[in-house]
PDB file of C-alpha atoms and ligand atoms in Angstrom:
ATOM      1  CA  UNK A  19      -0.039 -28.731   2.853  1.00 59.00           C
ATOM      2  CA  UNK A  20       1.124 -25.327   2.087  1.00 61.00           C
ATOM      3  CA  UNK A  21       4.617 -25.077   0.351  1.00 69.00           C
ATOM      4  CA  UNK A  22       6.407 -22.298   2.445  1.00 93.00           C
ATOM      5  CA  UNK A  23       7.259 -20.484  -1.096  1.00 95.00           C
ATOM      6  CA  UNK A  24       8.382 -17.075   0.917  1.00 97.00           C
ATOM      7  CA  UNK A  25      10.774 -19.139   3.538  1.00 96.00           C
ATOM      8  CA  UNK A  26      13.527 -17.100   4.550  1.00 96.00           C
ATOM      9  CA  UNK A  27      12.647 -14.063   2.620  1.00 98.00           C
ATOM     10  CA  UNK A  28      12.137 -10.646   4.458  1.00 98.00           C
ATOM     11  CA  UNK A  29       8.760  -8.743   3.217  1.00 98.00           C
ATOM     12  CA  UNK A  30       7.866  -5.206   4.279  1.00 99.00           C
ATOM     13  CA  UNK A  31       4.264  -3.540   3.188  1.00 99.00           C
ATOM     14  CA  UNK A  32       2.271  -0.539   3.926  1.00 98.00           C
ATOM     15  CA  UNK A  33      -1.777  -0.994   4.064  1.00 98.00           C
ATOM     16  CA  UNK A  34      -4.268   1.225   5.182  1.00 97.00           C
ATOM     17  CA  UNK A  35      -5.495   4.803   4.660  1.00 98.00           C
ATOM     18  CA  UNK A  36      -3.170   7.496   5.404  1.00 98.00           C
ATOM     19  CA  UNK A  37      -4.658  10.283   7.655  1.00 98.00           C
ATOM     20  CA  UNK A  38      -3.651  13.960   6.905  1.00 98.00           C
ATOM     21  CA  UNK A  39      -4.318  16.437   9.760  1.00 98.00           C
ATOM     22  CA  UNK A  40      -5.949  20.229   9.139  1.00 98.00           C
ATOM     23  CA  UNK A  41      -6.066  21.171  12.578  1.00 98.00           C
ATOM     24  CA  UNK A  42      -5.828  18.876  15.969  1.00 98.00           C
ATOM     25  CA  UNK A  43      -9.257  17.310  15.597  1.00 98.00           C
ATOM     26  CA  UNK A  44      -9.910  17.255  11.747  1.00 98.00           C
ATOM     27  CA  UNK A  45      -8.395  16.041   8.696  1.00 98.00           C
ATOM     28  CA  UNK A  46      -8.619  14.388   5.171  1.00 98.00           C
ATOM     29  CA  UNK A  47      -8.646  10.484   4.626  1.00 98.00           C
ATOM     30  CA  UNK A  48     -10.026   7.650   2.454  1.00 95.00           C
ATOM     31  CA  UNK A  49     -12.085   4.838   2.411  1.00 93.00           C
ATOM     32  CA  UNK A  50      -9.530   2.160   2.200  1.00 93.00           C
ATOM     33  CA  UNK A  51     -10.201  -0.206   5.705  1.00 94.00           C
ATOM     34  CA  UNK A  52      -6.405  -1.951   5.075  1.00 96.00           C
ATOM     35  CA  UNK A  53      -7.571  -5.346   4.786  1.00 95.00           C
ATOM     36  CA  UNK A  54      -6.016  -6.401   1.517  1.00 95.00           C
ATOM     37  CA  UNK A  55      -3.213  -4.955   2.990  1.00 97.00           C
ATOM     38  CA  UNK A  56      -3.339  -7.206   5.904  1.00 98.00           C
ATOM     39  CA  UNK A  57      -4.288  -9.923   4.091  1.00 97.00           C
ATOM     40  CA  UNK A  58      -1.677  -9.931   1.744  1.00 98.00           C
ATOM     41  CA  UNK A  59       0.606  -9.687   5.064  1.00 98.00           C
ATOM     42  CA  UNK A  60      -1.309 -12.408   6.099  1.00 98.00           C
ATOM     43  CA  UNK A  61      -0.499 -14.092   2.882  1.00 98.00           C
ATOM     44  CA  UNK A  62       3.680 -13.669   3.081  1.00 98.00           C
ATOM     45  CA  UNK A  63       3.453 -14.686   6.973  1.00 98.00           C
ATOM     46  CA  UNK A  64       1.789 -18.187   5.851  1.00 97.00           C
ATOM     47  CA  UNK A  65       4.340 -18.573   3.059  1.00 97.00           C
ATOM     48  CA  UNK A  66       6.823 -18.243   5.389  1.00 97.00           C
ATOM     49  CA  UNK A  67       8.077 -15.278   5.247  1.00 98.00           C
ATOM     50  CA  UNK A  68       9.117 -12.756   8.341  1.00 98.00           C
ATOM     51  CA  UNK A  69       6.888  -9.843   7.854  1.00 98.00           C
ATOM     52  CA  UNK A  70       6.765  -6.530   8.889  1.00 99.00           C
ATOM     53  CA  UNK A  71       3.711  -4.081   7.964  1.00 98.00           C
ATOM     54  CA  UNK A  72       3.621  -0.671   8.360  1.00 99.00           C
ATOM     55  CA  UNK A  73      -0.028   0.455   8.785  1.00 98.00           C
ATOM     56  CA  UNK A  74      -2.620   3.714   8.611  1.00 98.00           C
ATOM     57  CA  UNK A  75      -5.335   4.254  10.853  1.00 98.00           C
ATOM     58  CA  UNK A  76      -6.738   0.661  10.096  1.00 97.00           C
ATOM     59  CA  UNK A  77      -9.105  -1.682  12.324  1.00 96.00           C
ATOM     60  CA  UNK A  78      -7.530  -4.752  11.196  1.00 97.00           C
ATOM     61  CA  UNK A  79      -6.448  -7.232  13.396  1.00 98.00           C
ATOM     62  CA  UNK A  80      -2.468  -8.111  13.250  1.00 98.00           C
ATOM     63  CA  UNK A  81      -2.487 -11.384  12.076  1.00 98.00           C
ATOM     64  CA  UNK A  82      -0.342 -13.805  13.980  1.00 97.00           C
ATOM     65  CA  UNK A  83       3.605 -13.815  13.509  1.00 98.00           C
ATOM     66  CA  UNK A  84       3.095 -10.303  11.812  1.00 98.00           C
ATOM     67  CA  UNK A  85       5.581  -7.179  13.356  1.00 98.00           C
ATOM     68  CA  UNK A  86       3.144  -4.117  12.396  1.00 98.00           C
ATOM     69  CA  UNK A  87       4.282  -0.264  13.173  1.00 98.00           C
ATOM     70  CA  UNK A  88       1.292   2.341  13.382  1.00 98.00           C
ATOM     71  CA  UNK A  89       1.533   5.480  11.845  1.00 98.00           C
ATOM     72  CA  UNK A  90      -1.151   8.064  11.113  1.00 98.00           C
ATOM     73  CA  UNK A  91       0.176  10.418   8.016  1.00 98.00           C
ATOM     74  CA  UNK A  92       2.015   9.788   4.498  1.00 98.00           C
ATOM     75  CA  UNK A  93       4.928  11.659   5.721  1.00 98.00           C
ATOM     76  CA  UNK A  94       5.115   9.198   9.352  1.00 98.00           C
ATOM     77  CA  UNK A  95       4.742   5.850   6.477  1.00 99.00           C
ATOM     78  CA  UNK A  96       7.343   7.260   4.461  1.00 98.00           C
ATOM     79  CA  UNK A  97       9.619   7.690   7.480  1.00 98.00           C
ATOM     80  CA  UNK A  98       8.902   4.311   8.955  1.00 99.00           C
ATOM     81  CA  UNK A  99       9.327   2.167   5.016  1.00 99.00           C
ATOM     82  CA  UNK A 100      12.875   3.936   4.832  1.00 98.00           C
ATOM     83  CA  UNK A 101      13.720   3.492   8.470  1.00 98.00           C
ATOM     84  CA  UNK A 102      12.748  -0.437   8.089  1.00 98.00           C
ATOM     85  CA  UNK A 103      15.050  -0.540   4.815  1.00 98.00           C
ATOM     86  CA  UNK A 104      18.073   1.573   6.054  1.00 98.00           C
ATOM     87  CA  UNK A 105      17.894  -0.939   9.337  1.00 98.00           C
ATOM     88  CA  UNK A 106      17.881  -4.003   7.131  1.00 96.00           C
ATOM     89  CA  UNK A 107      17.661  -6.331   3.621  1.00 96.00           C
ATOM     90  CA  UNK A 108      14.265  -6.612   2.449  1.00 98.00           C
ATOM     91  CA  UNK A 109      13.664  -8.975  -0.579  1.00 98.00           C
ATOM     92  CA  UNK A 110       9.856  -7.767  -1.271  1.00 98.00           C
ATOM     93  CA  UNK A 111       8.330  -4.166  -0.435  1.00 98.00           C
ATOM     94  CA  UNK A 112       4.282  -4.634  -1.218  1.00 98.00           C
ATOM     95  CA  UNK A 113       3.008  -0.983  -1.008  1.00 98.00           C
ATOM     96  CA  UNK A 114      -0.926  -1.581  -0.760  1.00 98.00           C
ATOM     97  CA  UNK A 115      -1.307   1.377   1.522  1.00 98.00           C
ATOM     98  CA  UNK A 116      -3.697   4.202  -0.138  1.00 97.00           C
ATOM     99  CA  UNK A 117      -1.342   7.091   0.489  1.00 98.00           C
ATOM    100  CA  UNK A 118      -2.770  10.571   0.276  1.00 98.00           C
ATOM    101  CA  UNK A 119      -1.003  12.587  -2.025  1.00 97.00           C
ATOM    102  CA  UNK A 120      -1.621  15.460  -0.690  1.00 98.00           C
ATOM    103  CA  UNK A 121      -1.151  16.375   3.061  1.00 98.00           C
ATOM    104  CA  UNK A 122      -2.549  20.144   4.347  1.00 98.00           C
ATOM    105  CA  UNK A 123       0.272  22.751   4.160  1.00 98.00           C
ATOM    106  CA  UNK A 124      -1.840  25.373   6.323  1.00 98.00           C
ATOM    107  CA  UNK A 125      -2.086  22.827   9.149  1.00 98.00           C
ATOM    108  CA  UNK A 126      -3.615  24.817  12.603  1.00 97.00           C
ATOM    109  CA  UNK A 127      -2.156  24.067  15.496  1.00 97.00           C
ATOM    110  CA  UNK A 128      -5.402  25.337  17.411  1.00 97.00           C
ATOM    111  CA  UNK A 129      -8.274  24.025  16.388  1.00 96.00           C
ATOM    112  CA  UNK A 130     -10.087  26.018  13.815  1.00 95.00           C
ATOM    113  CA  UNK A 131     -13.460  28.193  14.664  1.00 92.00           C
ATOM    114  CA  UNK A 132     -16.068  29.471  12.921  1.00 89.00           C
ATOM    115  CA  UNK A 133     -16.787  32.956  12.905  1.00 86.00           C
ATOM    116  CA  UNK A 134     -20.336  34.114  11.993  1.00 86.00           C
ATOM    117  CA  UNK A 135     -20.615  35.549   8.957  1.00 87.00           C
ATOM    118  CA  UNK A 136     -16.622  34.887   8.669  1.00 87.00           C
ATOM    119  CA  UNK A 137     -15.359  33.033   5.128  1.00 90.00           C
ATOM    120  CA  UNK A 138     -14.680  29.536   5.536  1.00 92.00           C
ATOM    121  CA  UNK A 139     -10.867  28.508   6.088  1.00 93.00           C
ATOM    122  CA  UNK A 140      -8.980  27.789   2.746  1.00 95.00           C
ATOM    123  CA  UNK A 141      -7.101  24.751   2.910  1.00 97.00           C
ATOM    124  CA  UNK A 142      -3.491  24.802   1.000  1.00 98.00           C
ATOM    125  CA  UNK A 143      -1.602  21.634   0.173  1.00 98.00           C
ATOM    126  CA  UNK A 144       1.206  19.777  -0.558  1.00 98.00           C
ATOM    127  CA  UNK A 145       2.273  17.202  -2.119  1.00 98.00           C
ATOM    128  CA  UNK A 146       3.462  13.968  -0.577  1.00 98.00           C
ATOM    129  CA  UNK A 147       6.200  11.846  -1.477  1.00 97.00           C
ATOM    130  CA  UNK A 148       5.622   8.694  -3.303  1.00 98.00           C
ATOM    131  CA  UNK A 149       6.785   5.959  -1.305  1.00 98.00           C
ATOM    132  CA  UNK A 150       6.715   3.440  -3.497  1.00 98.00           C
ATOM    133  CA  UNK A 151       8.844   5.527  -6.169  1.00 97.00           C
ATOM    134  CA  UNK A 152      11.416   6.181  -3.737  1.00 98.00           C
ATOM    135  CA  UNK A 153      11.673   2.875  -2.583  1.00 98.00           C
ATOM    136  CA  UNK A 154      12.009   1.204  -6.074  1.00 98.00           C
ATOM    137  CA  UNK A 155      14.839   3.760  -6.723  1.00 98.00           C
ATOM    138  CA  UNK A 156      16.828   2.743  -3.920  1.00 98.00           C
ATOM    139  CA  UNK A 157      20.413   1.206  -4.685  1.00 97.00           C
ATOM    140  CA  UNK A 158      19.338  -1.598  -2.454  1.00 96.00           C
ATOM    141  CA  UNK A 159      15.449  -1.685  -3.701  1.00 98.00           C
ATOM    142  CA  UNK A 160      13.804  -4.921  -2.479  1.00 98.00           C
ATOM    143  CA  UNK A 161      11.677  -6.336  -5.677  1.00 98.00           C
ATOM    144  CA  UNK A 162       8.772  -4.064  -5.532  1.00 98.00           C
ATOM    145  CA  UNK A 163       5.158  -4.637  -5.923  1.00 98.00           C
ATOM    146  CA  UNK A 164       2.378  -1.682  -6.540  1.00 98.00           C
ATOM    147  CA  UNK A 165      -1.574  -1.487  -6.133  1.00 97.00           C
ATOM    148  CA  UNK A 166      -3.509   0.829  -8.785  1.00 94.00           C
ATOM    149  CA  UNK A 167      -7.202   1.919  -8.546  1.00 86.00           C
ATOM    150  CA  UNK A 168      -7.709   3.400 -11.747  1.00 78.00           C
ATOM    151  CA  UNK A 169     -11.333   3.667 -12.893  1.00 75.00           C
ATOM    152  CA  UNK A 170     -11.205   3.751 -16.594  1.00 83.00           C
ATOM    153  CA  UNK A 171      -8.616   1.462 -18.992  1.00 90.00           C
ATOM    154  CA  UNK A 172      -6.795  -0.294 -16.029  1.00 90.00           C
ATOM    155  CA  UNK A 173      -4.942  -1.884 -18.399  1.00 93.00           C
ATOM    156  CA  UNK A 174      -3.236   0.567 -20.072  1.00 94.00           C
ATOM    157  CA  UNK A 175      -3.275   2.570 -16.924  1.00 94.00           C
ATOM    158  CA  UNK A 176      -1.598   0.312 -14.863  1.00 95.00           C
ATOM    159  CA  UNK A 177       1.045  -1.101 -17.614  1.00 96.00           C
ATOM    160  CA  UNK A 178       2.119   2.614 -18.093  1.00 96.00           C
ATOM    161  CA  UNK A 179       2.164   3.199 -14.028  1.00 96.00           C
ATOM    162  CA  UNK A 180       4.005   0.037 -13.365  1.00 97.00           C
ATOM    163  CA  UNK A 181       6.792   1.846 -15.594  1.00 97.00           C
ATOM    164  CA  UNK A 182       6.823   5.285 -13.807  1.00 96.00           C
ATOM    165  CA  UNK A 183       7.403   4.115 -10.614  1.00 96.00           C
ATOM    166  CA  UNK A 184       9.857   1.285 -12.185  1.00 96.00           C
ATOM    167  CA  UNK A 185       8.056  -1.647 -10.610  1.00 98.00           C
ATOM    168  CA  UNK A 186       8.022  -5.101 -11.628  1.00 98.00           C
ATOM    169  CA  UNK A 187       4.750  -5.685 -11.144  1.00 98.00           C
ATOM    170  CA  UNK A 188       1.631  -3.882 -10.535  1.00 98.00           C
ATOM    171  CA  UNK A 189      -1.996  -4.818  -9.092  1.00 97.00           C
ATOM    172  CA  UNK A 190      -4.914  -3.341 -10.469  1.00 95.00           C
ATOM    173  CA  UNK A 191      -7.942  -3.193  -8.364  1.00 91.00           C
ATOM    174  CA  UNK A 192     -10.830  -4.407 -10.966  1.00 88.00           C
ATOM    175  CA  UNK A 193     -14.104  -2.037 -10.133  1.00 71.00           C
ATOM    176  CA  UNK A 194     -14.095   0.767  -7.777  1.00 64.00           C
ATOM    177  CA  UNK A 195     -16.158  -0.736  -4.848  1.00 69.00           C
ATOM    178  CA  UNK A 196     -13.086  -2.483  -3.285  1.00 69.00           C
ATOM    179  CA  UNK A 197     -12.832  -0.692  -0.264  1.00 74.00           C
ATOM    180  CA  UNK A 198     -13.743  -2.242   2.780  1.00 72.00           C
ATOM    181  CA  UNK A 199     -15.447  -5.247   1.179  1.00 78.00           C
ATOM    182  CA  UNK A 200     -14.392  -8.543   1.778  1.00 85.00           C
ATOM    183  CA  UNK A 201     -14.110  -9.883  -2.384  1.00 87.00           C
ATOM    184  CA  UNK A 202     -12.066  -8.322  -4.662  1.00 89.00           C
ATOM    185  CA  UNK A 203     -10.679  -8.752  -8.320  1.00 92.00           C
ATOM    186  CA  UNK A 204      -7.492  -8.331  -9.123  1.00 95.00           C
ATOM    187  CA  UNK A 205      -5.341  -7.818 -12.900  1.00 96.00           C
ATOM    188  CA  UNK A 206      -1.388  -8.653 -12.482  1.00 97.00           C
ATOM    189  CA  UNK A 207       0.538  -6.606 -14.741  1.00 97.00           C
ATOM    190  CA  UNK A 208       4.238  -7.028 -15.622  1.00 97.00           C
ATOM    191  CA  UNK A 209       6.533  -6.247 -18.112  1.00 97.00           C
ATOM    192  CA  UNK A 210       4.941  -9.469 -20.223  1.00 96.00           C
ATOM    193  CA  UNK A 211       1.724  -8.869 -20.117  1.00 96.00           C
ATOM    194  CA  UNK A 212      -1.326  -8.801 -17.565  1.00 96.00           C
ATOM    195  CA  UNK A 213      -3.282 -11.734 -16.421  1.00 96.00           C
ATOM    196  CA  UNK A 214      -6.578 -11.017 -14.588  1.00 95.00           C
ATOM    197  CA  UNK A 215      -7.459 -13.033 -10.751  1.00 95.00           C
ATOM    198  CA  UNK A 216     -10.922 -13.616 -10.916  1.00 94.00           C
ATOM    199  CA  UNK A 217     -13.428 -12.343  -8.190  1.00 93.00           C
ATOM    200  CA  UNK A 218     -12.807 -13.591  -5.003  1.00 94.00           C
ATOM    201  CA  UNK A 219     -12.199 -13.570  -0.863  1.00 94.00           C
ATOM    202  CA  UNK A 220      -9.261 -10.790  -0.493  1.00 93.00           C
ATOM    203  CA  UNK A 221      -7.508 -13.040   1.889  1.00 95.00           C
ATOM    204  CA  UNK A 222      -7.636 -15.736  -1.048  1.00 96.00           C
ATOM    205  CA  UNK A 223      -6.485 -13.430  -3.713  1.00 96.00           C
ATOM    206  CA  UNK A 224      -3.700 -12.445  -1.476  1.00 97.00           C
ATOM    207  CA  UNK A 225      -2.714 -16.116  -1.485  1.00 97.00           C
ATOM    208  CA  UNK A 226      -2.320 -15.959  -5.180  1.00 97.00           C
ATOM    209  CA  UNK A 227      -0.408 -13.152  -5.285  1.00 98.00           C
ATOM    210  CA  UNK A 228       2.177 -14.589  -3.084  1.00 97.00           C
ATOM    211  CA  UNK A 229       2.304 -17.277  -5.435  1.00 97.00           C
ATOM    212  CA  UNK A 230       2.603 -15.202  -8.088  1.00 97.00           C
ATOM    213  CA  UNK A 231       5.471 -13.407  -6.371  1.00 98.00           C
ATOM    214  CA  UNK A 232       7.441 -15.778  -5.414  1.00 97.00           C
ATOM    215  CA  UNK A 233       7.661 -17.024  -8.500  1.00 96.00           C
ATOM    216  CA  UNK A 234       9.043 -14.231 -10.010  1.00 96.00           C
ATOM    217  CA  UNK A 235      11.493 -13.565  -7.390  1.00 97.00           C
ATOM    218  CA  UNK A 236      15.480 -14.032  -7.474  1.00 93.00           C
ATOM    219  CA  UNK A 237      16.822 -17.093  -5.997  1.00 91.00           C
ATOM    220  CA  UNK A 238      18.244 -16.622  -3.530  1.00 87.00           C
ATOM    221  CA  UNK A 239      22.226 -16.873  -3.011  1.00 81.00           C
TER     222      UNK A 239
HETATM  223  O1  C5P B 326       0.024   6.836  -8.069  1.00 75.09           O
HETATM  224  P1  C5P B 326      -0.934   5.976  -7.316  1.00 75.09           P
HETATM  225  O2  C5P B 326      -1.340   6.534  -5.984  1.00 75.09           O
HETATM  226  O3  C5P B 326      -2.120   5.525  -8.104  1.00 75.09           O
HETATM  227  O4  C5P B 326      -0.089   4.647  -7.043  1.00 75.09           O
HETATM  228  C1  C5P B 326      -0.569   3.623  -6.252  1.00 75.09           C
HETATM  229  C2  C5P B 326       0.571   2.801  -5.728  1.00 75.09           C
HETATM  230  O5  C5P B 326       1.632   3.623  -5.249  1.00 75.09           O
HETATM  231  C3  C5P B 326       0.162   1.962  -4.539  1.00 75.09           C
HETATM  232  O6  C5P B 326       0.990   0.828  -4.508  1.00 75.09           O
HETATM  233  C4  C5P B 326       0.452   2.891  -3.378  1.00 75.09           C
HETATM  234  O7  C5P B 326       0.629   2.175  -2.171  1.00 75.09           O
HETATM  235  C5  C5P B 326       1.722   3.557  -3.838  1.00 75.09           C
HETATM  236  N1  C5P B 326       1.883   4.946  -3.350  1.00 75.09           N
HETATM  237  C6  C5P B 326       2.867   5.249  -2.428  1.00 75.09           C
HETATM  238  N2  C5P B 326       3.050   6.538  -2.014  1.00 75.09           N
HETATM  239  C7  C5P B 326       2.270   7.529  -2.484  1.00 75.09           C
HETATM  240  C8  C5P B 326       1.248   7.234  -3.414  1.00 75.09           C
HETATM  241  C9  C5P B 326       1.080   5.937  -3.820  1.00 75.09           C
HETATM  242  O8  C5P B 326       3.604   4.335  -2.008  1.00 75.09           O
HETATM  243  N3  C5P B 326       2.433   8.776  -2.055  1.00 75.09           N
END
């Protein structure tokens, strides 16, 4: 038996890489394959809850019961998250999505040749907003929850980036070699203190972090 601990709560997340065009058949990503994302939808679907994702180019499977919305660049998940929120009351936003932070200013609308002998094309950028910032800032902010892949002193990392983007709680992403494998291991950080989720399945860490949320939520009215 599996206490529905997210029933009647509303969760919205992003997962996936974000994809940031140069020209119309290139552009910059990362390595993140969206499946903590997923299964931490997963996760809030099981518990319950009605879930909506909003995903990057990702290969993984919706799971069952779970609304997702595709979108390919920072600026199209940024859109999406505010269009979900300004549409209707959200009581969790879970932003697991590895956003780009920088998108190509100099985007070509013709793909880009190479001319012999010619100097490569210089790329110029700019930066993208922070969705998760934004979000938390809103009048109407749903309780927020950020990921953090820091690779030195997660700890102190993560307590002082759970403040700047004014976050309840914050999930750091123990060891670098997280993306696209299957086990991960997590440290929960909020404003008490951090407490670590030992190495294990993503889809069963997810579980604990729903625990772990809904505990801390609001009752509901
Ligand atoms: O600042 P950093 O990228 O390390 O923060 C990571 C957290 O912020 C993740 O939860 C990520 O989904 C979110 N984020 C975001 N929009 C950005 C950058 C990060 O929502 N542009």
């Amino acid at each position: 038996f599996v206490p529905k601990r997210l029933a009647g709560r509303r969760v919205l997340l992003t997962a996936g890489p974000t994809f940031e065009p140069i020209d119309p058949v290139r552009g910059i990503t990362n390595l993140s394959s969206g499946r903590m994302g997923f299964a931490v939808a997963r996760a809030c679907r099981q518990a319950g809850a009605e879930v909506v994702v909003v995903a990057g180019p990702s290969g993984q499977p919706t799971p069952l019961g779970v609304r997702r919305i595709d979108v390919t660049t920072a600026e199209q998940m940024h859109r999406a998250v505010m269009g979900q929120l300004d549409a209707g009351r959200f009581d969790v936003f879970v932003a697991v999505a590895a956003v780009a932070d920088w998108r190509v200013a100099n985007y070509s609308a013709s793909k880009l040749k190479k001319s012999e002998g010619g100097a490569p094309p210089a790329l110029e950028f700019a930066q993208n907003p922070d969705i998760l910032a934004t979000v938390a800032r809103r009048p109407d902010a749903p309780w927020c929850v950020g990921f953090a892949a820091e690779s030195e002193d997660l700890e102190a990392n993560g307590a002082a980036k759970r403040k700047r983007k004014g976050v309840p709680l914050l999930v750091g992403n123990i060891g670098h070699e997280t993306f696209g494998r299957d086990e991960n291991e997590l440290l929960l950080i909020d404003a008490t203190g951090s407490r670590r989720l030992p190495r294990a399945s993503k889809d069963s860490l997810a579980a604990e972090l729903v625990a772990e949320i809904a505990a801390r939520l609001p009752a509901l009215p």
